[in-house]
Amino acid sequence: MKLRTALVLVLLGSTTAITAFVALLLLTLRLPEIEREQRQRAVESAQAAAISVDHALAAFEAPLRTAVAAGKSDRLPRQALLDAIMAGSGQYLAVYTVGAQGKVTAFARDPNTQKAGEINYLNAQTMPATLRDADFVWSDRLLSIVTGNIVIAAMTRIDGEVLIAEIAPERVHRALTESTRSVSQDLLVVDGRGDWISSNSAFFGERMSNYGTVPAIRALLGGVAFTEADFEGRGKYAFAAASSARLSWRYIIAVPSGATNPIYQRTILVIAVALGGSALLALALGTYAAGRFARPLLRLTEGAHQIADGRPGSEWPHSGIAEVDMLSRDLRNMANTLSQREAALVRANETLEARVSQRTAELSRTNDELSQALATLTLAQQELVQAEKMVALGNMVAGIAHELNTPIGNALLASSTLHRRVVELSQKSNESLTKRQFNALLADLTETEQITQRNLLRAAELIQSFKQVAADQTSDRRREFELGGLLNEILVSLRPSFKHRPITVDCTVASPIVMDSIPGAIAQIITNLVGNALTHAYDENGSGSIRITGALRDDTVELSIADDGRGMSAEVQPRIFDPFFTTRMGKGGTGLGLSIVHSLVTNVLKGTISVQSAPGYGTQFTIRCPRLIPRTTGQEDNAVDADVPTLSATDNNEPREHLTSGAAAQRREHDGDSAPTG
C-alpha cells in the first residue's frame, strides 16, 4: 500500500469513526427523548380530542335541552313535544320516551326511516341507572327498536321517563370529524365495546366494524392509557387513549413508533448526511495532506534507492516539514558514512581470504581431533559394557566356586572315609570276619558311597547351570528354551550373591513357555536387574523379597521383576536407562547396568521395558518381548550349545539320568539343602 493511500485511509477512517461515534451518541441520547415527546403529544392529543368530541356532541344535545325545558314550562303533551323536537331539528332519526318498565310511551320519527316491527320494549342497555335530570348520556352503537337501523342514542330524563334521541352514526362521524380538524395525528373514536364511531384519517377509516379484537385497542379499552404494538402488519405504533366523564367512548391517538416514526427517520437521515459529508470532506482533506507528505518522502525514497545501488544520492529535498527535513539530513549523513565504510570494507576484504583459509585449516584439525576422541569414547564405552558383563560373570564364578566348596568338600571327606574302610576291609580279608562285622562294614561303605554320589551330583548340577548360563551370557546364540527352566538356572548361579542376606528371590512362570530367542540376553537382563535390586533397593542388612514372574499373552512374553525396597523418586526414573547414570557414583556403581538392560531388551529381544516405582513402595520392571524373535542375518540357531555338554551320573547299575532343575531340586530336598525357589 502506498503512503498516500495509507494517509488518506487513516484520515478518512479516523474522521468517519469520530463522526459515527458522535452520531451514535446523539442517537442514544435523542431517540429516547423523541419517544417521550411523541408519547406526551399523543396523550395530549387524545385529551384534546375528548374535549372536542364533547363540544361536538353538545350540538346534538342542545335541541333536546330546549325541548325538555319547554315541555316542563308549557306542560305540552308528550306526543306534541316529541313532534316539536322532530320538526325543529333535522338531525334525529327518531325521538321517543320510555317508561320505568322499559315500555315506549310515545315516539316520533323521520318519515324517511323504515318502521320497526315491534317497539313495545327497549333494551335495558339504553337506560342507565345513574341518569339524572338534565344529564345526557350517550350510548354505544346499537340497533334501534324504533327504526330498525344502527344508531347512536343520546338520553336524558324528563318527568320520570327517559327521553331518547337516535342519531345516524354517519352524522355523528361528520360532526366529530369537523370538530377534530385541529388534531394532526391519526384519531380513532370507539364505543365501550370497541365499535367504530369515527376517525379523522384513512389510517383507521372503517376497516373493521369492531376494533375490540385488535390486541392494542383491547388493552386501551381495558383502561390502559398508553401501549405500543404492531398494527395490522403496518409497523410498530404507539397508542394513547383518553375518555370523557359522560361517555364510555375511548379517543385513541396512533403515532408511528421506532423506525416508522417520521421524526426518527428525519433524525437518522440528517445524521447519515452528516456522516457522508464528513467522509467526503475527510477524503478531500486526506488527499491534499497525503500529497503534501508523500511527495518529499517519495524523493527521499528515490535517493535511498540510489544509495542502495551504489550510486551517489541526488539532491535531498527540503519540504518545510521538520520531521521530513530531519530525515533528509540523516539520509545525507548516512550516504556519506556508507561511502567511508565501503572504502574500509574493501580494505578489510583483502585480508579476509587469508583469515578464512587459516580458520578452515584450524577447524579441519579440530574436527579430526573430535572424530578421534569420539571413536576413542565409543570404544571405551564398548569396553566398559564388556567389562560390566565380565564383572557380572566374575562375580558369578566366585559365587559358584563358593557354592562348590561345600559339596566337593563333603564328597572328599566321604571319599577319604570310603578309602579308610576299603583299607580296613583289605587288612581284615585274611582274618575271619563274622557276618555281623561284614554287614556293618558293608553298610558303612554303602552310606559313604551314597553321600559321595549326592554331593557330586550337587556339584555337577551347579557346574551345569553355571556353564549354561555363562555360555549364554558370553554369546548371542539363538536357540529354543523353556523360560521357567532358564530362569531357574540363572537364579541357581545368582544364589551366592544373596544367600547370606535376609532377602528371598521367588520365580513364578504360569505355564511352560517355550521361546525361540536369545537366552544370553535374558540371562544378562535378569542378572543386572536382580543385582540392581540387591544394590540399590535394600540396605546392607535389610530384608525383603524379589519376585520374578513370567506369563504369555497373545504370543508375547511378559516378564516382571519387582522388589519391595526403597523405590525411586520421580526425578530419578526418567534417567535410569541413561548410560553412566548412577545414584552410587564413587560407591561401586558404574551407571551401565540398566543401560545394558535397555539395549538388550530393545535391540536384541525386540521388545519394550517400562518401570513403575515410588519412594517407599518398591520398584517393578516390566519387559514385553515376542516369544519368537524375528530372524536376522548372522544369527546362529542351535538347539544345544556344543560347548556346554549335558552332564550325567551313574549309580551302580542304574541307567544314566540327565540332570534337570526339577531332579536337582528333589535331590537337594533329600539332602536337606534346598536352593532358592527361583
PDB file of N, CA and C in Angstrom, residues 109 131 189 316 366 465:
ATOM      1  N   ARG A 109     -90.697   9.949  14.611  1.00  0.00           N
ATOM      2  CA  ARG A 109     -89.541   9.554  13.829  1.00  0.00           C
ATOM      3  C   ARG A 109     -89.562  10.225  12.472  1.00  0.00           C
ATOM      4  N   LEU A 131     -78.624   7.889  35.428  1.00  0.00           N
ATOM      5  CA  LEU A 131     -79.081   9.048  34.647  1.00  0.00           C
ATOM      6  C   LEU A 131     -79.946   9.946  35.526  1.00  0.00           C
ATOM      7  N   VAL A 189     -62.218   7.006  17.282  1.00  0.00           N
ATOM      8  CA  VAL A 189     -63.191   7.070  18.368  1.00  0.00           C
ATOM      9  C   VAL A 189     -63.990   5.774  18.320  1.00  0.00           C
ATOM     10  N   TRP A 316      18.941  16.270  -1.935  1.00  0.00           N
ATOM     11  CA  TRP A 316      17.946  15.880  -0.946  1.00  0.00           C
ATOM     12  C   TRP A 316      16.919  16.989  -0.791  1.00  0.00           C
ATOM     13  N   THR A 366      40.704 -29.456  14.238  1.00  0.00           N
ATOM     14  CA  THR A 366      39.838 -29.673  15.411  1.00  0.00           C
ATOM     15  C   THR A 366      38.822 -30.769  15.151  1.00  0.00           C
ATOM     16  N   SER A 465      24.566 -75.663  35.548  1.00  0.00           N
ATOM     17  CA  SER A 465      23.860 -74.378  35.497  1.00  0.00           C
ATOM     18  C   SER A 465      24.816 -73.247  35.177  1.00  0.00           C
TER      19      SER A 465
END
